[in-house]
Amino acid sequence: MTDFQSVKTVAVLTGAGVSAESGVPTFRGKDGLWRQYRVEDLATPEAFHRNPALVWEWYDWRRELIANCQPNQAHLTLAEMEKALPDFTLITQNVDGLHRRAGSQKVVELHGNLWDVRCVAEGTVREYRRVPLPEIPPRCQCGALLRPNVVWFGEPLPAEAIAAAQEAATSCDLMLVIGTSGVVHPAASLPFWAKQGGAYLIEINVQRTPISTYADEVILGPAAVEVPRLWAKWRQAVE
Ligand code: BJW
């Protein structure tokens, strides 16, 4: 068990599992999106080039589904932790925007955001929350296609986001890894870098992952139960 009193700098890495209890489907696993859909058809730049309408239909469906989901106790507790802890960085691979909706202010979004669109010609990014979309595929005022401002396979992560995540991971005393399968890089390397930098690593997941092999503590259980439980213990230890 970690000594919470000595923890000064905290980094949290979340994945799709943190939103599972809000009703947002995860990618891998029994009911995951990649069981129903092929990554190559939907989440690569080549797929978008081949068939932008098909890709947008999938995103339109997900946007509408997520618009009807609410942040759960894990999101809400992480927002509370940000307020209570002086040096706290929340890094997420999720594009659903639920951390911000829960009240988290400083969120490093490694894979972009489903609610932003980017013009493929101009590169300009703007928020676009309308669901369902009035036209598929949507177009920019300049006439070029808009794309979801998310990171697909084979694309680089936003430079500022990965730099901030790397800095937080390598300098934290404690990293909490919640609801990620730990197979998509470079995000999956962050816990490893944290550990190498001397951080204490706590993983919360409903099952073991490649990260479990080097985590200091593995808490097996749903994030919406285990994150509030951990935070309650933490507060008790420091108060
Ligand atoms: C619960 C729970 C509950 C459930 N409570 N827990 C080696 C071979 C081949 C390729 C590569 C390689 N090494 C690196 C690569 C490239 C590739 C990659 O990593 N591939 C691997 C799959 C092998 N990476 C990339 O391409 C990245 N870019 C890159 O590397 O660029 C380099 C570059 C540099 C310069 C120029 C050009 C390129 C980009 C990766 C982008 C990932 N994009 C997606 C889609 C985002 C948009 C969208 O949502 O539509 O991001 S894929 C998808 O996976 C999504 C997620 O963020 C990401 C991670 O998934 P996550 O969050 O871990 O979800 P799941 O479903 O996998 O896991 C859920 C977990 O929750 C499970 O463990 C459950 O048990 C748990 N769980 N319920 C707690 N209630």
PDB file of C-alpha atoms and ligand atoms in Angstrom:
ATOM      1  CA  MET A   1       0.000   0.000   0.000  1.00  0.00           C
ATOM      2  CA  THR A   2       1.349   3.404  -0.906  1.00  0.00           C
ATOM      3  CA  ASP A   3       2.065   6.092   1.664  1.00  0.00           C
ATOM      4  CA  PHE A   4      -0.361   8.761   0.432  1.00  0.00           C
ATOM      5  CA  GLN A   5       1.182  11.352   2.763  1.00  0.00           C
ATOM      6  CA  SER A   6       4.412  11.379   0.777  1.00  0.00           C
ATOM      7  CA  VAL A   7       2.664  11.766  -2.586  1.00  0.00           C
ATOM      8  CA  LYS A   8       3.130  15.237  -4.064  1.00  0.00           C
ATOM      9  CA  THR A   9       2.674  14.835  -7.813  1.00  0.00           C
ATOM     10  CA  VAL A  10      -0.086  12.729  -9.312  1.00  0.00           C
ATOM     11  CA  ALA A  11      -0.723  11.647 -12.896  1.00  0.00           C
ATOM     12  CA  VAL A  12      -3.761   9.687 -14.028  1.00  0.00           C
ATOM     13  CA  LEU A  13      -4.114   7.834 -17.319  1.00  0.00           C
ATOM     14  CA  THR A  14      -7.614   6.806 -18.336  1.00  0.00           C
ATOM     15  CA  GLY A  15      -8.954   4.637 -21.136  1.00  0.00           C
ATOM     16  CA  ALA A  16     -12.333   3.510 -22.430  1.00  0.00           C
ATOM     17  CA  GLY A  17     -13.046   1.461 -19.272  1.00  0.00           C
ATOM     18  CA  VAL A  18     -13.529   4.643 -17.219  1.00  0.00           C
ATOM     19  CA  SER A  19     -16.575   5.470 -19.359  1.00  0.00           C
ATOM     20  CA  ALA A  20     -17.920   1.908 -19.547  1.00  0.00           C
ATOM     21  CA  GLU A  21     -20.344   2.401 -16.683  1.00  0.00           C
ATOM     22  CA  SER A  22     -21.658   5.542 -18.380  1.00  0.00           C
ATOM     23  CA  GLY A  23     -22.749   3.282 -21.236  1.00  0.00           C
ATOM     24  CA  VAL A  24     -19.966   4.204 -23.681  1.00  0.00           C
ATOM     25  CA  PRO A  25     -18.744   1.054 -25.491  1.00  0.00           C
ATOM     26  CA  THR A  26     -15.073   0.117 -25.094  1.00  0.00           C
ATOM     27  CA  PHE A  27     -12.970  -0.949 -28.095  1.00  0.00           C
ATOM     28  CA  ARG A  28     -11.626  -4.360 -27.177  1.00  0.00           C
ATOM     29  CA  GLY A  29     -13.117  -7.235 -25.225  1.00  0.00           C
ATOM     30  CA  LYS A  30     -16.393  -9.115 -25.382  1.00  0.00           C
ATOM     31  CA  ASP A  31     -18.732  -6.209 -26.199  1.00  0.00           C
ATOM     32  CA  GLY A  32     -16.044  -3.934 -27.671  1.00  0.00           C
ATOM     33  CA  LEU A  33     -16.482  -1.880 -30.860  1.00  0.00           C
ATOM     34  CA  TRP A  34     -13.704  -3.805 -32.611  1.00  0.00           C
ATOM     35  CA  ARG A  35     -15.803  -6.996 -32.302  1.00  0.00           C
ATOM     36  CA  GLN A  36     -18.484  -5.434 -34.499  1.00  0.00           C
ATOM     37  CA  TYR A  37     -16.413  -3.167 -36.742  1.00  0.00           C
ATOM     38  CA  ARG A  38     -13.066  -3.415 -38.504  1.00  0.00           C
ATOM     39  CA  VAL A  39     -10.480  -0.829 -37.400  1.00  0.00           C
ATOM     40  CA  GLU A  40      -9.154  -0.671 -40.959  1.00  0.00           C
ATOM     41  CA  ASP A  41     -12.587   0.429 -42.233  1.00  0.00           C
ATOM     42  CA  LEU A  42     -13.220   3.144 -39.667  1.00  0.00           C
ATOM     43  CA  ALA A  43     -10.255   4.409 -37.677  1.00  0.00           C
ATOM     44  CA  THR A  44      -7.442   4.970 -40.165  1.00  0.00           C
ATOM     45  CA  PRO A  45      -6.701   7.881 -42.528  1.00  0.00           C
ATOM     46  CA  GLU A  46      -6.924   5.390 -45.431  1.00  0.00           C
ATOM     47  CA  ALA A  47     -10.475   4.417 -44.411  1.00  0.00           C
ATOM     48  CA  PHE A  48     -11.527   8.067 -44.395  1.00  0.00           C
ATOM     49  CA  HIS A  49      -9.920   8.666 -47.774  1.00  0.00           C
ATOM     50  CA  ARG A  50     -11.706   5.611 -49.215  1.00  0.00           C
ATOM     51  CA  ASN A  51     -15.148   6.198 -47.773  1.00  0.00           C
ATOM     52  CA  PRO A  52     -15.654   9.374 -45.690  1.00  0.00           C
ATOM     53  CA  ALA A  53     -19.437   8.823 -45.508  1.00  0.00           C
ATOM     54  CA  LEU A  54     -19.039   5.363 -43.925  1.00  0.00           C
ATOM     55  CA  VAL A  55     -16.557   6.706 -41.374  1.00  0.00           C
ATOM     56  CA  TRP A  56     -18.824   9.668 -40.546  1.00  0.00           C
ATOM     57  CA  GLU A  57     -21.885   7.425 -40.174  1.00  0.00           C
ATOM     58  CA  TRP A  58     -20.007   5.505 -37.510  1.00  0.00           C
ATOM     59  CA  TYR A  59     -18.898   8.703 -35.724  1.00  0.00           C
ATOM     60  CA  ASP A  60     -22.393  10.194 -35.998  1.00  0.00           C
ATOM     61  CA  TRP A  61     -23.777   7.082 -34.289  1.00  0.00           C
ATOM     62  CA  ARG A  62     -21.150   7.252 -31.527  1.00  0.00           C
ATOM     63  CA  ARG A  63     -21.619  11.008 -31.033  1.00  0.00           C
ATOM     64  CA  GLU A  64     -25.358  10.563 -30.577  1.00  0.00           C
ATOM     65  CA  LEU A  65     -24.863   7.640 -28.190  1.00  0.00           C
ATOM     66  CA  ILE A  66     -22.338   9.585 -26.086  1.00  0.00           C
ATOM     67  CA  ALA A  67     -24.476  12.747 -26.071  1.00  0.00           C
ATOM     68  CA  ASN A  68     -27.016  10.699 -24.126  1.00  0.00           C
ATOM     69  CA  CYS A  69     -24.471   9.332 -21.604  1.00  0.00           C
ATOM     70  CA  GLN A  70     -23.638  10.947 -18.276  1.00  0.00           C
ATOM     71  CA  PRO A  71     -20.302  11.070 -16.428  1.00  0.00           C
ATOM     72  CA  ASN A  72     -20.114   8.361 -13.750  1.00  0.00           C
ATOM     73  CA  GLN A  73     -18.640   8.285 -10.232  1.00  0.00           C
ATOM     74  CA  ALA A  74     -15.133   7.646 -11.577  1.00  0.00           C
ATOM     75  CA  HIS A  75     -15.212  10.799 -13.756  1.00  0.00           C
ATOM     76  CA  LEU A  76     -16.744  12.813 -10.894  1.00  0.00           C
ATOM     77  CA  THR A  77     -14.170  11.598  -8.355  1.00  0.00           C
ATOM     78  CA  LEU A  78     -11.282  12.450 -10.693  1.00  0.00           C
ATOM     79  CA  ALA A  79     -12.681  15.976 -11.041  1.00  0.00           C
ATOM     80  CA  GLU A  80     -12.818  16.200  -7.239  1.00  0.00           C
ATOM     81  CA  MET A  81      -9.214  14.964  -6.992  1.00  0.00           C
ATOM     82  CA  GLU A  82      -8.061  17.696  -9.378  1.00  0.00           C
ATOM     83  CA  LYS A  83      -9.571  20.315  -7.063  1.00  0.00           C
ATOM     84  CA  ALA A  84      -8.097  18.783  -3.898  1.00  0.00           C
ATOM     85  CA  LEU A  85      -4.566  17.887  -5.035  1.00  0.00           C
ATOM     86  CA  PRO A  86      -2.036  20.634  -5.818  1.00  0.00           C
ATOM     87  CA  ASP A  87      -0.184  18.849  -8.624  1.00  0.00           C
ATOM     88  CA  PHE A  88      -2.552  16.660 -10.590  1.00  0.00           C
ATOM     89  CA  THR A  89      -2.570  15.831 -14.309  1.00  0.00           C
ATOM     90  CA  LEU A  90      -5.367  13.892 -15.952  1.00  0.00           C
ATOM     91  CA  ILE A  91      -4.332  12.241 -19.205  1.00  0.00           C
ATOM     92  CA  THR A  92      -7.019  10.510 -21.226  1.00  0.00           C
ATOM     93  CA  GLN A  93      -7.123   8.408 -24.364  1.00  0.00           C
ATOM     94  CA  ASN A  94     -10.879   8.937 -24.515  1.00  0.00           C
ATOM     95  CA  VAL A  95     -12.493  11.162 -27.101  1.00  0.00           C
ATOM     96  CA  ASP A  96     -15.921  11.263 -25.397  1.00  0.00           C
ATOM     97  CA  GLY A  97     -15.432  14.501 -23.428  1.00  0.00           C
ATOM     98  CA  LEU A  98     -16.933  12.986 -20.259  1.00  0.00           C
ATOM     99  CA  HIS A  99     -14.038  14.084 -18.017  1.00  0.00           C
ATOM    100  CA  ARG A 100     -14.719  17.731 -18.868  1.00  0.00           C
ATOM    101  CA  ARG A 101     -18.445  17.220 -18.445  1.00  0.00           C
ATOM    102  CA  ALA A 102     -17.712  15.839 -14.959  1.00  0.00           C
ATOM    103  CA  GLY A 103     -15.872  19.058 -14.077  1.00  0.00           C
ATOM    104  CA  SER A 104     -12.224  18.219 -14.805  1.00  0.00           C
ATOM    105  CA  GLN A 105     -10.618  21.423 -16.063  1.00  0.00           C
ATOM    106  CA  LYS A 106      -7.145  20.375 -17.072  1.00  0.00           C
ATOM    107  CA  VAL A 107      -7.432  17.337 -19.334  1.00  0.00           C
ATOM    108  CA  VAL A 108      -4.687  16.136 -21.658  1.00  0.00           C
ATOM    109  CA  GLU A 109      -6.544  14.512 -24.555  1.00  0.00           C
ATOM    110  CA  LEU A 110      -4.085  12.201 -26.290  1.00  0.00           C
ATOM    111  CA  HIS A 111      -6.434  10.973 -29.029  1.00  0.00           C
ATOM    112  CA  GLY A 112      -8.379  14.171 -29.634  1.00  0.00           C
ATOM    113  CA  ASN A 113     -12.054  14.821 -29.105  1.00  0.00           C
ATOM    114  CA  LEU A 114     -15.159  13.560 -30.832  1.00  0.00           C
ATOM    115  CA  TRP A 115     -16.840  16.966 -30.505  1.00  0.00           C
ATOM    116  CA  ASP A 116     -14.234  18.817 -32.565  1.00  0.00           C
ATOM    117  CA  VAL A 117     -14.013  18.711 -36.352  1.00  0.00           C
ATOM    118  CA  ARG A 118     -11.046  19.576 -38.561  1.00  0.00           C
ATOM    119  CA  CYS A 119     -11.062  20.844 -42.151  1.00  0.00           C
ATOM    120  CA  VAL A 120      -8.898  18.503 -44.215  1.00  0.00           C
ATOM    121  CA  ALA A 121      -7.818  21.395 -46.485  1.00  0.00           C
ATOM    122  CA  GLU A 122      -7.252  24.244 -44.017  1.00  0.00           C
ATOM    123  CA  GLY A 123      -6.417  22.224 -40.895  1.00  0.00           C
ATOM    124  CA  THR A 124      -8.665  24.502 -38.826  1.00  0.00           C
ATOM    125  CA  VAL A 125     -10.347  22.924 -35.797  1.00  0.00           C
ATOM    126  CA  ARG A 126     -13.692  23.931 -34.340  1.00  0.00           C
ATOM    127  CA  GLU A 127     -16.227  22.529 -31.933  1.00  0.00           C
ATOM    128  CA  TYR A 128     -19.263  21.009 -33.624  1.00  0.00           C
ATOM    129  CA  ARG A 129     -21.729  19.346 -31.268  1.00  0.00           C
ATOM    130  CA  ARG A 130     -24.794  18.911 -33.460  1.00  0.00           C
ATOM    131  CA  VAL A 131     -26.273  15.370 -33.399  1.00  0.00           C
ATOM    132  CA  PRO A 132     -27.329  13.803 -35.646  1.00  0.00           C
ATOM    133  CA  LEU A 133     -25.299  15.522 -38.353  1.00  0.00           C
ATOM    134  CA  PRO A 134     -27.418  17.399 -40.913  1.00  0.00           C
ATOM    135  CA  GLU A 135     -25.223  16.139 -43.772  1.00  0.00           C
ATOM    136  CA  ILE A 136     -22.875  13.164 -44.058  1.00  0.00           C
ATOM    137  CA  PRO A 137     -20.043  13.673 -44.686  1.00  0.00           C
ATOM    138  CA  PRO A 138     -20.032  17.224 -43.260  1.00  0.00           C
ATOM    139  CA  ARG A 139     -18.169  19.928 -45.159  1.00  0.00           C
ATOM    140  CA  CYS A 140     -16.282  23.056 -44.215  1.00  0.00           C
ATOM    141  CA  GLN A 141     -17.405  26.483 -45.480  1.00  0.00           C
ATOM    142  CA  CYS A 142     -14.466  26.286 -47.890  1.00  0.00           C
ATOM    143  CA  GLY A 143     -16.090  23.215 -49.482  1.00  0.00           C
ATOM    144  CA  ALA A 144     -13.499  20.670 -48.289  1.00  0.00           C
ATOM    145  CA  LEU A 145     -14.384  17.679 -46.108  1.00  0.00           C
ATOM    146  CA  LEU A 146     -14.442  17.950 -42.342  1.00  0.00           C
ATOM    147  CA  ARG A 147     -13.080  15.039 -40.329  1.00  0.00           C
ATOM    148  CA  PRO A 148     -13.438  14.149 -36.645  1.00  0.00           C
ATOM    149  CA  ASN A 149     -10.524  15.723 -34.750  1.00  0.00           C
ATOM    150  CA  VAL A 150      -9.409  12.382 -33.331  1.00  0.00           C
ATOM    151  CA  VAL A 151      -6.206  10.386 -33.743  1.00  0.00           C
ATOM    152  CA  TRP A 152      -6.503   7.370 -35.998  1.00  0.00           C
ATOM    153  CA  PHE A 153      -4.036   4.477 -36.261  1.00  0.00           C
ATOM    154  CA  GLY A 154      -0.838   5.512 -37.981  1.00  0.00           C
ATOM    155  CA  GLU A 155      -1.335   9.191 -37.149  1.00  0.00           C
ATOM    156  CA  PRO A 156       0.881  11.143 -34.746  1.00  0.00           C
ATOM    157  CA  LEU A 157      -0.596  12.271 -31.436  1.00  0.00           C
ATOM    158  CA  PRO A 158      -0.998  16.057 -30.909  1.00  0.00           C
ATOM    159  CA  ALA A 159       2.551  17.225 -30.079  1.00  0.00           C
ATOM    160  CA  GLU A 160       1.518  19.394 -27.118  1.00  0.00           C
ATOM    161  CA  ALA A 161      -0.594  16.618 -25.582  1.00  0.00           C
ATOM    162  CA  ILE A 162       2.061  13.920 -25.802  1.00  0.00           C
ATOM    163  CA  ALA A 163       4.715  16.322 -24.462  1.00  0.00           C
ATOM    164  CA  ALA A 164       2.500  17.230 -21.477  1.00  0.00           C
ATOM    165  CA  ALA A 165       1.696  13.561 -20.850  1.00  0.00           C
ATOM    166  CA  GLN A 166       5.343  12.538 -21.020  1.00  0.00           C
ATOM    167  CA  GLU A 167       6.339  15.309 -18.609  1.00  0.00           C
ATOM    168  CA  ALA A 168       3.588  14.330 -16.151  1.00  0.00           C
ATOM    169  CA  ALA A 169       4.423  10.615 -16.390  1.00  0.00           C
ATOM    170  CA  THR A 170       8.149  10.969 -15.903  1.00  0.00           C
ATOM    171  CA  SER A 171       7.889  13.428 -13.008  1.00  0.00           C
ATOM    172  CA  CYS A 172       4.983  12.041 -10.933  1.00  0.00           C
ATOM    173  CA  ASP A 173       5.240  10.267  -7.556  1.00  0.00           C
ATOM    174  CA  LEU A 174       2.080   8.301  -8.209  1.00  0.00           C
ATOM    175  CA  MET A 175       0.351   7.212 -11.384  1.00  0.00           C
ATOM    176  CA  LEU A 176      -3.155   5.861 -11.461  1.00  0.00           C
ATOM    177  CA  VAL A 177      -4.007   3.871 -14.605  1.00  0.00           C
ATOM    178  CA  ILE A 178      -7.730   3.353 -15.063  1.00  0.00           C
ATOM    179  CA  GLY A 179      -9.634   1.247 -17.595  1.00  0.00           C
ATOM    180  CA  THR A 180      -7.155   0.861 -20.426  1.00  0.00           C
ATOM    181  CA  SER A 181      -6.110  -2.359 -22.132  1.00  0.00           C
ATOM    182  CA  GLY A 182      -2.596  -0.906 -22.383  1.00  0.00           C
ATOM    183  CA  VAL A 183      -1.982  -2.051 -25.944  1.00  0.00           C
ATOM    184  CA  VAL A 184      -2.161   1.190 -27.944  1.00  0.00           C
ATOM    185  CA  HIS A 185       1.088   3.143 -28.109  1.00  0.00           C
ATOM    186  CA  PRO A 186       2.462   5.627 -27.308  1.00  0.00           C
ATOM    187  CA  ALA A 187      -0.215   6.000 -24.552  1.00  0.00           C
ATOM    188  CA  ALA A 188       0.499   2.485 -23.263  1.00  0.00           C
ATOM    189  CA  SER A 189       4.134   3.432 -22.620  1.00  0.00           C
ATOM    190  CA  LEU A 190       3.252   6.219 -20.169  1.00  0.00           C
ATOM    191  CA  PRO A 191       2.815   3.937 -17.105  1.00  0.00           C
ATOM    192  CA  PHE A 192       6.116   2.254 -17.961  1.00  0.00           C
ATOM    193  CA  TRP A 193       7.889   5.623 -18.144  1.00  0.00           C
ATOM    194  CA  ALA A 194       6.275   6.631 -14.841  1.00  0.00           C
ATOM    195  CA  LYS A 195       7.504   3.443 -13.206  1.00  0.00           C
ATOM    196  CA  GLN A 196      10.999   3.942 -14.613  1.00  0.00           C
ATOM    197  CA  GLY A 197      10.959   7.465 -13.198  1.00  0.00           C
ATOM    198  CA  GLY A 198      10.315   6.027  -9.726  1.00  0.00           C
ATOM    199  CA  ALA A 199       6.538   6.502  -9.496  1.00  0.00           C
ATOM    200  CA  TYR A 200       4.253   4.200  -7.532  1.00  0.00           C
ATOM    201  CA  LEU A 201       1.801   2.647  -9.996  1.00  0.00           C
ATOM    202  CA  ILE A 202      -1.787   1.728  -9.181  1.00  0.00           C
ATOM    203  CA  GLU A 203      -3.943   0.102 -11.843  1.00  0.00           C
ATOM    204  CA  ILE A 204      -7.738  -0.100 -11.695  1.00  0.00           C
ATOM    205  CA  ASN A 205      -9.369  -2.409 -14.226  1.00  0.00           C
ATOM    206  CA  VAL A 206     -11.943  -5.180 -14.310  1.00  0.00           C
ATOM    207  CA  GLN A 207      -9.221  -7.515 -15.575  1.00  0.00           C
ATOM    208  CA  ARG A 208      -5.447  -7.799 -15.680  1.00  0.00           C
ATOM    209  CA  THR A 209      -3.560  -6.128 -18.551  1.00  0.00           C
ATOM    210  CA  PRO A 210       0.087  -5.975 -19.701  1.00  0.00           C
ATOM    211  CA  ILE A 211       0.476  -3.047 -17.241  1.00  0.00           C
ATOM    212  CA  SER A 212      -0.515  -5.329 -14.308  1.00  0.00           C
ATOM    213  CA  THR A 213       2.799  -7.174 -14.606  1.00  0.00           C
ATOM    214  CA  TYR A 214       4.771  -4.152 -13.384  1.00  0.00           C
ATOM    215  CA  ALA A 215       2.123  -2.177 -11.429  1.00  0.00           C
ATOM    216  CA  ASP A 216       2.707  -1.878  -7.681  1.00  0.00           C
ATOM    217  CA  GLU A 217      -0.990  -2.445  -6.964  1.00  0.00           C
ATOM    218  CA  VAL A 218      -3.687  -3.899  -9.169  1.00  0.00           C
ATOM    219  CA  ILE A 219      -7.230  -3.186  -8.057  1.00  0.00           C
ATOM    220  CA  LEU A 220      -9.637  -5.475  -9.877  1.00  0.00           C
ATOM    221  CA  GLY A 221     -13.097  -3.945 -10.133  1.00  0.00           C
ATOM    222  CA  PRO A 222     -15.229  -1.405 -11.956  1.00  0.00           C
ATOM    223  CA  ALA A 223     -13.811   2.119 -12.078  1.00  0.00           C
ATOM    224  CA  ALA A 224     -17.033   3.775 -10.867  1.00  0.00           C
ATOM    225  CA  VAL A 225     -16.732   1.781  -7.610  1.00  0.00           C
ATOM    226  CA  GLU A 226     -12.965   1.524  -7.164  1.00  0.00           C
ATOM    227  CA  VAL A 227     -11.925   5.127  -7.932  1.00  0.00           C
ATOM    228  CA  PRO A 228     -14.228   6.634  -5.241  1.00  0.00           C
ATOM    229  CA  ARG A 229     -13.155   3.860  -2.816  1.00  0.00           C
ATOM    230  CA  LEU A 230      -9.448   4.607  -3.381  1.00  0.00           C
ATOM    231  CA  TRP A 231     -10.021   8.366  -3.036  1.00  0.00           C
ATOM    232  CA  ALA A 232     -11.896   7.841   0.260  1.00  0.00           C
ATOM    233  CA  LYS A 233      -8.929   5.839   1.644  1.00  0.00           C
ATOM    234  CA  TRP A 234      -6.488   8.458   0.340  1.00  0.00           C
ATOM    235  CA  ARG A 235      -8.350  11.348   2.013  1.00  0.00           C
ATOM    236  CA  GLN A 236      -8.541   9.424   5.279  1.00  0.00           C
ATOM    237  CA  ALA A 237      -4.774   8.886   5.191  1.00  0.00           C
ATOM    238  CA  VAL A 238      -3.913  12.565   4.686  1.00  0.00           C
ATOM    239  CA  GLU A 239      -6.580  14.251   6.847  1.00  0.00           C
TER     240      GLU A 239
HETATM  241  C1  BJW B   1     -12.948  -1.426 -17.273  1.00  0.00           C
HETATM  242  C2  BJW B   1     -14.325  -1.370 -17.136  1.00  0.00           C
HETATM  243  C3  BJW B   1     -14.792  -0.795 -15.965  1.00  0.00           C
HETATM  244  C4  BJW B   1     -13.948  -2.268 -19.025  1.00  0.00           C
HETATM  245  N1  BJW B   1     -13.930  -0.328 -15.067  1.00  0.00           N
HETATM  246  N2  BJW B   1     -12.117  -0.964 -16.356  1.00  0.00           N
HETATM  247  C5  BJW B   1       3.374  -2.132 -33.187  1.00  0.00           C
HETATM  248  C6  BJW B   1       2.738  -2.786 -34.253  1.00  0.00           C
HETATM  249  C7  BJW B   1       1.788  -2.131 -35.056  1.00  0.00           C
HETATM  250  C8  BJW B   1       1.472  -0.831 -34.825  1.00  0.00           C
HETATM  251  C9  BJW B   1       2.094  -0.208 -33.774  1.00  0.00           C
HETATM  252  C10 BJW B   1       3.038  -0.823 -32.974  1.00  0.00           C
HETATM  253  N3  BJW B   1       3.457   0.055 -32.016  1.00  0.00           N
HETATM  254  C11 BJW B   1       2.790   1.190 -32.183  1.00  0.00           C
HETATM  255  C12 BJW B   1       1.975   1.054 -33.252  1.00  0.00           C
HETATM  256  C13 BJW B   1       1.056   1.993 -33.814  1.00  0.00           C
HETATM  257  C14 BJW B   1      -0.310   2.057 -33.174  1.00  0.00           C
HETATM  258  C15 BJW B   1      -0.525   1.022 -32.098  1.00  0.00           C
HETATM  259  O1  BJW B   1      -0.330   1.246 -30.915  1.00  0.00           O
HETATM  260  N4  BJW B   1      -0.995  -0.157 -32.455  1.00  0.00           N
HETATM  261  C16 BJW B   1      -1.190  -1.246 -31.496  1.00  0.00           C
HETATM  262  C17 BJW B   1      -2.680  -1.613 -31.446  1.00  0.00           C
HETATM  263  C18 BJW B   1      -0.311  -2.375 -31.864  1.00  0.00           C
HETATM  264  N5  BJW B   1      -0.404   3.412 -32.628  1.00  0.00           N
HETATM  265  C19 BJW B   1      -0.708   4.423 -33.413  1.00  0.00           C
HETATM  266  O2  BJW B   1      -0.922   4.299 -34.597  1.00  0.00           O
HETATM  267  C20 BJW B   1      -0.739   5.781 -32.754  1.00  0.00           C
HETATM  268  N6  BJW B   1       0.068   6.690 -33.493  1.00  0.00           N
HETATM  269  C21 BJW B   1       1.368   6.533 -33.628  1.00  0.00           C
HETATM  270  O3  BJW B   1       1.989   5.640 -33.098  1.00  0.00           O
HETATM  271  O4  BJW B   1       1.939   7.490 -34.440  1.00  0.00           O
HETATM  272  C22 BJW B   1       3.302   7.372 -34.776  1.00  0.00           C
HETATM  273  C23 BJW B   1       3.574   8.410 -35.843  1.00  0.00           C
HETATM  274  C24 BJW B   1       4.579   9.347 -35.639  1.00  0.00           C
HETATM  275  C25 BJW B   1       4.844  10.291 -36.628  1.00  0.00           C
HETATM  276  C26 BJW B   1       4.108  10.275 -37.804  1.00  0.00           C
HETATM  277  C27 BJW B   1       3.122   9.331 -38.017  1.00  0.00           C
HETATM  278  C28 BJW B   1       2.835   8.384 -37.022  1.00  0.00           C
HETATM  279  C29 BJW B   1      -2.157   6.332 -32.759  1.00  0.00           C
HETATM  280  C30 BJW B   1      -3.102   5.517 -31.951  1.00  0.00           C
HETATM  281  C31 BJW B   1      -4.518   6.074 -32.119  1.00  0.00           C
HETATM  282  C32 BJW B   1      -5.554   5.240 -31.407  1.00  0.00           C
HETATM  283  N7  BJW B   1      -6.840   5.642 -31.833  1.00  0.00           N
HETATM  284  C33 BJW B   1      -8.023   5.070 -31.218  1.00  0.00           C
HETATM  285  C34 BJW B   1      -9.276   5.642 -31.882  1.00  0.00           C
HETATM  286  C35 BJW B   1      -9.513   7.105 -31.428  1.00  0.00           C
HETATM  287  C36 BJW B   1     -10.660   7.720 -32.122  1.00  0.00           C
HETATM  288  C37 BJW B   1     -11.980   7.092 -31.791  1.00  0.00           C
HETATM  289  O5  BJW B   1     -12.313   6.841 -30.621  1.00  0.00           O
HETATM  290  O6  BJW B   1     -12.705   6.848 -32.705  1.00  0.00           O
HETATM  291  O7  BJW B   1      -8.025   5.366 -29.806  1.00  0.00           O
HETATM  292  S1  BJW B   1      -8.052   3.281 -31.255  1.00  0.00           S
HETATM  293  C38 BJW B   1      -8.729   3.086 -29.644  1.00  0.00           C
HETATM  294  O8  BJW B   1      -7.759   2.439 -28.776  1.00  0.00           O
HETATM  295  C39 BJW B   1      -8.934   4.502 -29.093  1.00  0.00           C
HETATM  296  C40 BJW B   1      -8.496   4.339 -27.660  1.00  0.00           C
HETATM  297  O9  BJW B   1      -8.158   5.575 -27.097  1.00  0.00           O
HETATM  298  C41 BJW B   1      -7.341   3.377 -27.770  1.00  0.00           C
HETATM  299  C42 BJW B   1      -7.023   2.685 -26.475  1.00  0.00           C
HETATM  300  O10 BJW B   1      -8.076   1.858 -26.073  1.00  0.00           O
HETATM  301  P1  BJW B   1      -8.424   1.731 -24.524  1.00  0.00           P
HETATM  302  O11 BJW B   1      -8.860   3.029 -23.998  1.00  0.00           O
HETATM  303  O12 BJW B   1      -7.351   1.055 -23.817  1.00  0.00           O
HETATM  304  O13 BJW B   1      -9.772   0.825 -24.621  1.00  0.00           O
HETATM  305  P2  BJW B   1      -9.895  -0.772 -24.726  1.00  0.00           P
HETATM  306  O14 BJW B   1     -11.263  -1.061 -25.193  1.00  0.00           O
HETATM  307  O15 BJW B   1      -8.776  -1.366 -25.443  1.00  0.00           O
HETATM  308  O16 BJW B   1      -9.748  -1.248 -23.209  1.00  0.00           O
HETATM  309  C43 BJW B   1     -10.722  -0.962 -22.225  1.00  0.00           C
HETATM  310  C44 BJW B   1     -10.202  -1.465 -20.894  1.00  0.00           C
HETATM  311  O17 BJW B   1     -11.132  -1.109 -19.904  1.00  0.00           O
HETATM  312  C45 BJW B   1     -10.032  -2.996 -20.832  1.00  0.00           C
HETATM  313  O18 BJW B   1      -8.792  -3.298 -20.228  1.00  0.00           O
HETATM  314  C46 BJW B   1     -11.175  -3.445 -19.928  1.00  0.00           C
HETATM  315  O19 BJW B   1     -10.840  -4.569 -19.134  1.00  0.00           O
HETATM  316  C47 BJW B   1     -11.360  -2.226 -19.060  1.00  0.00           C
HETATM  317  N8  BJW B   1     -12.701  -2.046 -18.529  1.00  0.00           N
HETATM  318  N9  BJW B   1     -14.896  -1.972 -18.278  1.00  0.00           N
HETATM  319  C48 BJW B   1     -12.590  -0.458 -15.311  1.00  0.00           C
HETATM  320  N10 BJW B   1     -16.140  -0.743 -15.738  1.00  0.00           N
END
